[in-house]
mmCIF file of C-alpha atoms in Angstrom:
data_model
loop_
_atom_site.group_PDB
_atom_site.id
_atom_site.type_symbol
_atom_site.label_atom_id
_atom_site.label_comp_id
_atom_site.label_asym_id
_atom_site.label_seq_id
_atom_site.Cartn_x
_atom_site.Cartn_y
_atom_site.Cartn_z
ATOM 1 C CA MET A 1 -0.222 0.333 -0.172
ATOM 2 C CA LEU A 2 1.349 3.177 -0.711
ATOM 3 C CA ASP A 3 0.068 6.993 0.098
ATOM 4 C CA PHE A 4 -1.005 8.182 -3.322
ATOM 5 C CA CYS A 5 -3.107 10.762 -1.609
ATOM 6 C CA LEU A 6 -0.206 12.544 0.189
ATOM 7 C CA ASP A 7 2.216 11.285 -2.739
ATOM 8 C CA ASN A 8 -0.314 13.868 -5.334
ATOM 9 C CA GLN A 9 -0.243 16.386 -2.946
ATOM 10 C CA PHE A 10 3.033 17.723 -3.956
ATOM 11 C CA ASP A 11 5.061 18.374 -6.608
ATOM 12 C CA TRP A 12 8.040 16.779 -5.482
ATOM 13 C CA LYS A 13 10.005 17.914 -8.723
ATOM 14 C CA LEU A 14 8.876 21.304 -7.352
ATOM 15 C CA VAL A 15 9.856 20.700 -3.874
ATOM 16 C CA PHE A 16 13.362 19.471 -3.994
ATOM 17 C CA SER A 17 14.140 21.997 -6.884
ATOM 18 C CA LYS A 18 14.064 24.645 -4.187
ATOM 19 C CA GLU A 19 17.332 25.722 -2.451
ATOM 20 C CA ASP A 20 18.075 23.995 0.894
ATOM 21 C CA SER A 21 16.796 27.032 2.563
ATOM 22 C CA GLN A 22 13.887 27.036 1.197
ATOM 23 C CA LEU A 23 12.831 23.672 1.946
ATOM 24 C CA GLN A 24 11.862 24.071 5.832
ATOM 25 C CA GLN A 25 8.170 25.183 4.529
ATOM 26 C CA TYR A 26 7.661 22.341 2.450
ATOM 27 C CA TRP A 27 8.945 20.015 5.168
ATOM 28 C CA GLU A 28 6.849 21.148 7.675
ATOM 29 C CA GLU A 29 3.819 21.203 5.313
ATOM 30 C CA ILE A 30 4.408 17.720 4.311
ATOM 31 C CA GLU A 31 4.733 16.440 7.568
ATOM 32 C CA ALA A 32 1.319 18.100 8.963
ATOM 33 C CA ALA A 33 0.119 16.194 5.512
ATOM 34 C CA ARG A 34 1.534 12.719 6.278
ATOM 35 C CA SER A 35 -1.153 9.470 7.001
ATOM 36 C CA THR A 36 -1.610 9.165 10.927
ATOM 37 C CA THR A 37 -1.718 5.827 9.906
ATOM 38 C CA PRO A 38 1.244 3.490 8.712
ATOM 39 C CA PHE A 39 1.475 2.222 4.852
ATOM 40 C CA ILE A 40 2.789 -0.939 4.388
ATOM 41 C CA ASP A 41 3.740 -1.461 0.746
ATOM 42 C CA GLN A 42 6.009 -5.068 1.088
ATOM 43 C CA ILE A 43 6.049 -8.035 3.716
ATOM 44 C CA GLU A 44 8.957 -9.788 3.053
ATOM 45 C CA THR A 45 7.366 -13.753 3.873
ATOM 46 C CA SER A 46 11.355 -15.210 2.435
ATOM 47 C CA ASN A 47 14.595 -13.813 1.365
ATOM 48 C CA ALA A 48 15.153 -17.108 -0.009
ATOM 49 C CA CYS A 49 15.687 -16.970 -4.105
ATOM 50 C CA PRO A 50 17.164 -19.617 -6.061
ATOM 51 C CA PHE A 51 17.926 -17.124 -9.356
ATOM 52 C CA SER A 52 20.861 -14.617 -10.154
ATOM 53 C CA CYS A 53 18.608 -11.685 -12.202
ATOM 54 C CA VAL A 54 21.100 -9.232 -13.400
ATOM 55 C CA MET A 55 19.413 -6.295 -12.249
ATOM 56 C CA CYS A 56 18.851 -7.428 -8.878
ATOM 57 C CA PRO A 57 21.487 -6.892 -6.127
ATOM 58 C CA ARG A 58 20.246 -10.013 -4.499
ATOM 59 C CA GLY A 59 20.690 -11.579 -7.926
ATOM 60 C CA ARG A 60 24.125 -10.180 -7.975
ATOM 61 C CA GLY A 61 25.421 -11.631 -4.738
ATOM 62 C CA LEU A 62 25.338 -8.418 -3.012
ATOM 63 C CA MET A 63 22.753 -9.547 0.166
ATOM 64 C CA THR A 64 24.410 -10.282 3.085
ATOM 65 C CA ARG A 65 21.667 -10.957 5.170
ATOM 66 C CA PRO A 66 20.776 -14.788 6.513
ATOM 67 C CA VAL A 67 18.316 -16.748 4.369
ATOM 68 C CA GLU A 68 15.243 -17.569 6.149
ATOM 69 C CA HIS A 69 11.032 -17.193 6.457
ATOM 70 C CA MET A 70 8.631 -15.238 8.405
ATOM 71 C CA GLU A 71 7.577 -16.642 11.323
ATOM 72 C CA MET A 72 4.035 -16.907 11.202
ATOM 73 C CA GLY A 73 3.261 -15.423 14.587
ATOM 74 C CA LEU A 74 4.696 -12.276 13.494
ATOM 75 C CA PHE A 75 3.594 -12.467 10.275
ATOM 76 C CA LYS A 76 -0.253 -12.676 11.490
ATOM 77 C CA ASP A 77 0.560 -9.813 14.026
ATOM 78 C CA ILE A 78 1.803 -7.344 11.263
ATOM 79 C CA SER A 79 -1.076 -8.360 9.000
ATOM 80 C CA ALA A 80 -3.468 -7.774 11.592
ATOM 81 C CA GLN A 81 -2.376 -4.504 12.627
ATOM 82 C CA ILE A 82 -2.207 -3.785 8.489
ATOM 83 C CA GLU A 83 -6.086 -4.285 8.204
ATOM 84 C CA GLU A 84 -6.397 -2.234 11.570
ATOM 85 C CA HIS A 85 -4.903 0.656 10.281
ATOM 86 C CA TYR A 86 -6.705 -0.083 6.700
ATOM 87 C CA LYS A 87 -10.181 -0.240 7.990
ATOM 88 C CA ALA A 88 -9.007 3.351 10.243
ATOM 89 C CA ARG A 89 -8.235 5.079 7.246
ATOM 90 C CA ARG A 90 -11.868 4.741 5.733
ATOM 91 C CA GLY A 91 -13.397 8.429 5.490
ATOM 92 C CA THR A 92 -10.340 10.204 5.843
ATOM 93 C CA LYS A 93 -8.768 11.880 3.054
ATOM 94 C CA HIS A 94 -6.174 8.842 2.902
ATOM 95 C CA ASP A 95 -8.947 6.741 2.175
ATOM 96 C CA SER A 96 -8.176 3.847 -0.420
ATOM 97 C CA LYS A 97 -11.364 4.278 -1.694
ATOM 98 C CA GLU A 98 -10.790 7.722 -3.151
ATOM 99 C CA PHE A 99 -7.665 6.333 -5.083
ATOM 100 C CA LYS A 100 -9.610 3.361 -6.726
ATOM 101 C CA SER A 101 -8.976 3.112 -10.735
ATOM 102 C CA GLN A 102 -11.464 1.928 -12.864
ATOM 103 C CA TYR A 103 -9.089 -0.763 -13.455
ATOM 104 C CA TRP A 104 -8.852 -3.110 -10.490
ATOM 105 C CA ARG A 105 -4.925 -4.119 -11.640
ATOM 106 C CA ASP A 106 -4.380 -0.244 -11.272
ATOM 107 C CA SER A 107 -5.934 -0.243 -7.487
ATOM 108 C CA ILE A 108 -4.278 -3.479 -6.330
ATOM 109 C CA GLU A 109 -1.052 -1.307 -6.861
ATOM 110 C CA THR A 110 -2.174 1.311 -5.063
ATOM 111 C CA ILE A 111 -3.891 -0.445 -2.162
ATOM 112 C CA GLY A 112 -2.617 -3.894 -2.033
ATOM 113 C CA LEU A 113 0.015 -5.463 0.275
ATOM 114 C CA ARG A 114 2.916 -7.055 -1.771
ATOM 115 C CA LEU A 115 3.820 -10.587 -0.512
ATOM 116 C CA HIS A 116 7.787 -10.187 -1.907
ATOM 117 C CA HIS A 117 10.865 -7.873 -1.188
ATOM 118 C CA PHE A 118 14.062 -9.328 -1.834
ATOM 119 C CA GLY A 119 13.307 -13.321 -2.228
ATOM 120 C CA SER A 120 11.195 -15.433 -4.481
ATOM 121 C CA PRO A 121 7.445 -16.062 -2.497
ATOM 122 C CA LEU A 122 7.545 -19.825 -3.882
ATOM 123 C CA SER A 123 10.543 -20.258 -1.999
ATOM 124 C CA ASP A 124 8.450 -20.061 1.359
ATOM 125 C CA PRO A 125 7.225 -23.206 2.220
ATOM 126 C CA ILE A 126 3.946 -21.923 3.695
ATOM 127 C CA PHE A 127 3.483 -19.174 1.161
ATOM 128 C CA GLU A 128 -0.076 -20.509 0.238
ATOM 129 C CA GLU A 129 -1.305 -20.603 3.876
ATOM 130 C CA ARG A 130 0.112 -16.830 4.477
ATOM 131 C CA VAL A 131 -2.308 -15.980 1.688
ATOM 132 C CA CYS A 132 -5.057 -18.238 2.788
ATOM 133 C CA TRP A 133 -4.998 -16.728 6.077
ATOM 134 C CA LEU A 134 -4.656 -13.072 4.789
ATOM 135 C CA LYS A 135 -7.651 -13.607 2.504
ATOM 136 C CA LYS A 136 -9.974 -15.174 5.844
ATOM 137 C CA ASN A 137 -8.682 -12.177 7.953
ATOM 138 C CA CYS A 138 -8.288 -9.002 6.195
ATOM 139 C CA SER A 139 -9.937 -6.776 3.533
ATOM 140 C CA TYR A 140 -6.925 -5.553 1.761
ATOM 141 C CA PRO A 141 -6.314 -7.278 -1.843
ATOM 142 C CA VAL A 142 -2.559 -8.990 -1.654
ATOM 143 C CA HIS A 143 -0.173 -9.741 -4.273
ATOM 144 C CA ALA A 144 3.038 -11.022 -5.147
ATOM 145 C CA SER A 145 5.589 -11.464 -8.221
ATOM 146 C CA ILE A 146 6.499 -15.239 -8.425
ATOM 147 C CA SER A 147 8.874 -17.402 -10.777
ATOM 148 C CA ALA A 148 6.626 -19.826 -12.698
ATOM 149 C CA ASP A 149 9.639 -22.278 -13.373
ATOM 150 C CA GLN A 150 8.925 -22.693 -9.314
ATOM 151 C CA LEU A 151 5.337 -23.935 -10.045
ATOM 152 C CA SER A 152 4.014 -27.596 -10.152
ATOM 153 C CA GLU A 153 0.240 -28.295 -11.324
ATOM 154 C CA LYS A 154 -0.772 -28.555 -7.245
ATOM 155 C CA ARG A 155 1.071 -25.534 -6.046
ATOM 156 C CA ALA A 156 -0.180 -23.552 -9.343
ATOM 157 C CA ILE A 157 -4.150 -24.778 -8.003
ATOM 158 C CA ASP A 158 -2.807 -23.935 -4.266
ATOM 159 C CA LEU A 159 -1.937 -20.605 -5.201
ATOM 160 C CA VAL A 160 -4.933 -19.376 -7.037
ATOM 161 C CA GLU A 161 -7.218 -21.517 -4.894
ATOM 162 C CA SER A 162 -5.253 -19.465 -1.765
ATOM 163 C CA GLY A 163 -7.487 -16.463 -2.964
ATOM 164 C CA ILE A 164 -4.645 -14.147 -4.049
ATOM 165 C CA ASP A 165 -5.946 -11.134 -6.005
ATOM 166 C CA ARG A 166 -3.055 -10.835 -8.337
ATOM 167 C CA ILE A 167 -0.121 -12.633 -9.756
ATOM 168 C CA ILE A 168 2.670 -11.214 -10.834
ATOM 169 C CA VAL A 169 4.371 -13.465 -13.349
ATOM 170 C CA ALA A 170 8.126 -12.707 -13.651
ATOM 171 C CA LEU A 171 9.332 -13.597 -17.479
ATOM 172 C CA ASP A 172 11.902 -11.437 -18.553
ATOM 173 C CA GLY A 173 12.905 -12.877 -21.723
ATOM 174 C CA TYR A 174 10.970 -14.485 -25.036
ATOM 175 C CA ASP A 175 13.063 -17.232 -25.269
ATOM 176 C CA ASP A 176 15.500 -19.905 -23.494
ATOM 177 C CA LYS A 177 18.280 -17.752 -24.267
ATOM 178 C CA THR A 178 16.940 -14.257 -23.505
ATOM 179 C CA TYR A 179 15.445 -15.604 -20.383
ATOM 180 C CA LYS A 180 18.711 -17.207 -19.002
ATOM 181 C CA SER A 181 20.844 -13.951 -19.845
ATOM 182 C CA VAL A 182 18.531 -11.787 -17.523
ATOM 183 C CA ARG A 183 17.560 -14.451 -14.570
ATOM 184 C CA GLY A 184 20.316 -16.826 -14.471
ATOM 185 C CA LYS A 185 21.176 -20.391 -15.423
ATOM 186 C CA ASN A 186 18.736 -21.851 -12.885
ATOM 187 C CA VAL A 187 15.885 -21.161 -15.002
ATOM 188 C CA SER A 188 14.001 -22.436 -17.907
ATOM 189 C CA TYR A 189 11.692 -20.943 -20.339
ATOM 190 C CA ALA A 190 9.766 -24.012 -21.706
ATOM 191 C CA LYS A 191 9.187 -24.156 -17.411
ATOM 192 C CA ALA A 192 7.845 -21.188 -17.044
ATOM 193 C CA CYS A 193 5.701 -20.751 -19.677
ATOM 194 C CA ASN A 194 4.403 -24.118 -18.769
ATOM 195 C CA GLY A 195 3.862 -22.735 -15.089
ATOM 196 C CA ILE A 196 2.010 -19.917 -16.569
ATOM 197 C CA GLU A 197 -0.153 -22.263 -18.369
ATOM 198 C CA LEU A 198 -0.769 -24.490 -14.968
ATOM 199 C CA LEU A 199 -1.692 -21.227 -13.268
ATOM 200 C CA LEU A 200 -4.531 -19.700 -16.578
ATOM 201 C CA LYS A 201 -6.006 -23.721 -16.107
ATOM 202 C CA ALA A 202 -6.213 -23.621 -12.453
ATOM 203 C CA LYS A 203 -8.137 -19.988 -12.667
ATOM 204 C CA GLU A 204 -10.502 -21.399 -15.157
ATOM 205 C CA LYS A 205 -10.876 -24.822 -13.389
ATOM 206 C CA LEU A 206 -11.721 -22.548 -9.833
ATOM 207 C CA LYS A 207 -13.590 -19.824 -11.936
ATOM 208 C CA LEU A 208 -11.714 -16.840 -10.024
ATOM 209 C CA LYS A 209 -11.120 -14.067 -10.906
ATOM 210 C CA THR A 210 -7.294 -14.359 -9.793
ATOM 211 C CA LEU A 211 -5.183 -11.238 -12.286
ATOM 212 C CA ILE A 212 -2.866 -13.590 -13.873
ATOM 213 C CA ASP A 213 0.003 -10.486 -15.209
ATOM 214 C CA ILE A 214 3.274 -11.266 -17.412
ATOM 215 C CA GLN A 215 5.994 -8.369 -16.615
ATOM 216 C CA LEU A 216 8.689 -8.062 -18.703
ATOM 217 C CA ILE A 217 12.131 -5.774 -17.340
ATOM 218 C CA GLU A 218 12.598 -3.329 -20.037
ATOM 219 C CA LEU A 219 15.860 -4.177 -20.902
ATOM 220 C CA ASP A 220 17.440 -5.019 -24.324
ATOM 221 C CA ASN A 221 15.864 -8.368 -24.391
ATOM 222 C CA CYS A 222 12.270 -6.984 -25.284
ATOM 223 C CA PRO A 223 11.537 -8.713 -28.694
ATOM 224 C CA GLU A 224 10.918 -6.736 -31.494
ATOM 225 C CA ASN A 225 7.787 -8.070 -32.028
ATOM 226 C CA ILE A 226 6.259 -7.091 -28.565
ATOM 227 C CA ASP A 227 2.765 -6.702 -29.767
ATOM 228 C CA GLU A 228 2.737 -10.489 -30.806
ATOM 229 C CA TYR A 229 4.202 -11.367 -27.814
ATOM 230 C CA LYS A 230 1.356 -9.423 -25.721
ATOM 231 C CA LYS A 231 -0.904 -10.761 -27.880
ATOM 232 C CA LYS A 232 -0.398 -14.436 -27.113
ATOM 233 C CA TRP A 233 -0.614 -14.173 -23.549
ATOM 234 C CA SER A 234 -3.584 -12.008 -23.874
ATOM 235 C CA ASP A 235 -5.489 -14.779 -25.837
ATOM 236 C CA ALA A 236 -4.122 -16.955 -23.150
ATOM 237 C CA GLY A 237 -6.141 -15.047 -20.543
ATOM 238 C CA ALA A 238 -3.151 -12.960 -18.898
ATOM 239 C CA GLU A 239 -1.433 -9.382 -19.606
ATOM 240 C CA VAL A 240 1.863 -8.653 -20.509
ATOM 241 C CA LEU A 241 3.450 -5.442 -18.607
ATOM 242 C CA ILE A 242 6.633 -4.159 -19.697
ATOM 243 C CA LYS A 243 7.740 -2.670 -16.559
ATOM 244 C CA PRO A 244 10.793 0.209 -16.637
ATOM 245 C CA LEU A 245 14.109 -0.681 -15.387
ATOM 246 C CA PHE A 246 14.686 0.546 -11.837
ATOM 247 C CA HIS A 247 18.785 0.987 -10.929
ATOM 248 C CA TYR A 248 18.767 -0.515 -7.570
ATOM 249 C CA PRO A 249 22.157 0.768 -5.324
ATOM 250 C CA ASP A 250 25.242 -1.136 -6.351
ATOM 251 C CA VAL A 251 24.070 -2.889 -9.739
ATOM 252 C CA PRO A 252 25.660 -1.363 -12.650
ATOM 253 C CA LEU A 253 23.855 -1.672 -15.979
ATOM 254 C CA LYS A 254 23.989 0.061 -19.054
ATOM 255 C CA ALA A 255 20.465 0.271 -19.973
ATOM 256 C CA GLU A 256 19.143 4.085 -19.713
ATOM 257 C CA LYS A 257 17.313 5.374 -16.470
ATOM 258 C CA SER A 258 13.430 5.624 -17.300
ATOM 259 C CA PRO A 259 12.020 9.152 -16.895
ATOM 260 C CA LEU A 260 9.582 7.034 -14.287
ATOM 261 C CA TRP A 261 12.745 5.952 -12.016
ATOM 262 C CA SER A 262 14.615 9.231 -12.151
ATOM 263 C CA GLY A 263 13.338 10.691 -9.184
ATOM 264 C CA PRO A 264 12.790 12.590 -6.957
ATOM 265 C CA CYS A 265 12.191 10.145 -4.221
ATOM 266 C CA SER A 266 9.210 10.442 -1.597
ATOM 267 C CA TRP A 267 9.154 6.952 -0.770
ATOM 268 C CA PRO A 268 10.159 7.764 3.071
ATOM 269 C CA PHE A 269 6.748 9.669 3.351
ATOM 270 C CA ILE A 270 4.573 7.009 1.618
ATOM 271 C CA CYS A 271 5.519 3.787 2.726
ATOM 272 C CA MET A 272 7.427 1.349 4.724
ATOM 273 C CA VAL A 273 8.666 -2.303 4.312
ATOM 274 C CA ILE A 274 8.554 -4.724 6.356
ATOM 275 C CA THR A 275 11.863 -7.678 5.989
ATOM 276 C CA VAL A 276 11.780 -11.301 6.612
ATOM 277 C CA ASN A 277 13.041 -10.963 10.560
ATOM 278 C CA GLY A 278 10.753 -8.020 11.063
ATOM 279 C CA LYS A 279 12.998 -5.302 11.199
ATOM 280 C CA VAL A 280 11.262 -2.221 9.142
ATOM 281 C CA VAL A 281 13.161 -0.270 6.358
ATOM 282 C CA PRO A 282 11.837 2.590 4.202
ATOM 283 C CA CYS A 283 11.781 1.311 0.894
ATOM 284 C CA CYS A 284 11.529 -1.962 -1.416
ATOM 285 C CA ALA A 285 15.563 -0.768 -2.325
ATOM 286 C CA ASP A 286 16.961 -1.501 0.813
ATOM 287 C CA TYR A 287 18.295 -5.464 -0.002
ATOM 288 C CA ASN A 288 20.573 -5.516 3.334
ATOM 289 C CA SER A 289 18.753 -3.459 5.541
ATOM 290 C CA GLU A 290 20.718 -0.580 5.959
ATOM 291 C CA ASN A 291 18.417 1.987 7.210
ATOM 292 C CA ILE A 292 16.448 0.161 9.728
ATOM 293 C CA ILE A 293 13.780 2.485 11.722
ATOM 294 C CA GLY A 294 12.114 -0.300 13.526
ATOM 295 C CA ASP A 295 11.467 -3.418 14.531
ATOM 296 C CA ALA A 296 7.884 -4.775 13.983
ATOM 297 C CA SER A 297 8.566 -7.855 16.091
ATOM 298 C CA THR A 298 8.856 -5.590 19.489
ATOM 299 C CA GLN A 299 7.473 -2.099 18.379
ATOM 300 C CA SER A 300 3.746 -1.527 16.452
ATOM 301 C CA LEU A 301 3.605 -0.053 13.164
ATOM 302 C CA LEU A 302 2.380 2.661 14.676
ATOM 303 C CA GLU A 303 5.365 3.569 17.014
ATOM 304 C CA ILE A 304 7.883 3.113 13.620
ATOM 305 C CA TRP A 305 5.548 5.176 11.445
ATOM 306 C CA ASP A 306 5.224 7.974 13.964
ATOM 307 C CA GLY A 307 8.740 7.432 15.828
ATOM 308 C CA GLU A 308 11.643 9.580 16.053
ATOM 309 C CA THR A 309 13.959 7.222 14.476
ATOM 310 C CA PHE A 310 11.566 7.386 11.123
ATOM 311 C CA ARG A 311 11.232 10.843 11.556
ATOM 312 C CA ASN A 312 15.066 11.912 11.612
ATOM 313 C CA PHE A 313 15.493 9.486 8.573
ATOM 314 C CA ARG A 314 13.087 11.477 6.707
ATOM 315 C CA LYS A 315 14.510 14.821 7.502
ATOM 316 C CA GLU A 316 18.298 13.977 6.422
ATOM 317 C CA PHE A 317 16.670 12.858 3.790
ATOM 318 C CA PHE A 318 14.498 15.590 2.860
ATOM 319 C CA PHE A 319 17.261 18.109 3.492
ATOM 320 C CA ASN A 320 19.552 16.110 1.369
ATOM 321 C CA GLN A 321 21.681 15.124 4.244
ATOM 322 C CA THR A 322 22.156 11.593 3.877
ATOM 323 C CA ALA A 323 25.941 10.177 4.416
ATOM 324 C CA GLU A 324 28.133 9.777 1.329
ATOM 325 C CA GLY A 325 27.724 6.191 0.648
ATOM 326 C CA SER A 326 24.158 5.769 2.041
ATOM 327 C CA LEU A 327 21.851 3.670 0.085
ATOM 328 C CA CYS A 328 20.117 6.776 -0.645
ATOM 329 C CA ARG A 329 23.109 8.085 -2.461
ATOM 330 C CA ARG A 330 23.722 4.812 -3.989
ATOM 331 C CA CYS A 331 20.084 4.673 -5.286
ATOM 332 C CA GLY A 332 19.177 5.769 -9.022
ATOM 333 C CA PHE A 333 15.979 6.782 -7.397
ATOM 334 C CA TYR A 334 17.682 9.544 -4.848
ATOM 335 C CA ARG A 335 17.775 13.571 -5.761
#
């Protein structure tokens, strides 16, 4: 979930074009307008991943955190708090209903909870159990980005049957060579395509409205006949999304930066991300939990959202006082 109410309230490019001496007024206005309830963009249920994607710091071997799965009790506690705050926003200016697009897919981007960070969700042995619990106990939509290589027929059925609202399949290629060039030697294009077909069959068999999106990162591997590629999967019941490349910290890539990911960044004001052990970070680029602003295993989400640690981080970020070599300064999205 992202606070697009706040995000749309300010012209961030204009704000960050001001001299530092002129920023104080904006700082006070933005802090005053910030939501009184926390927005959680992602929960990392597992940071295990067998792939080596070229655009991902984890895939490049840069993640030094221990590989683990989130304890189910912690997951339930965090998810229940998210539900409490999700309900509390109803009728306020931060009410997600006001920002629902006519397209359910776009609405999920705004109000949905992502169950991924720097791990592959299907590497979590109880991923479907977690989704089932969420759909039984919480009212917000849930989605995740997966690799279809990891699907068996049973797991495809279990995943769709869990009630997950949207499945994003990372299919970064159009044949085995291009797929392996992006996601590493442990992938199989044929197996991934078969996994997508299993998902689509499960959706049809169970008569559910699960959105199945095939995502292709905009590198130099996009097929020339992209319309034909889109039509193939559209006819099968999926939608192809071409996603601009995000330049993660510490990952050198030759691709041009997309205007979408050229800043300025407002993330520390509109969401938080919860990692596998409960540590909370300000954004989805923090692959090694360098900017820990709280611990959801010992603090409430509200305490972290309104806490001094997060406020100090936002202030340093806003006034361009982050330390040399810090994650923000290494990120392609920082001003």
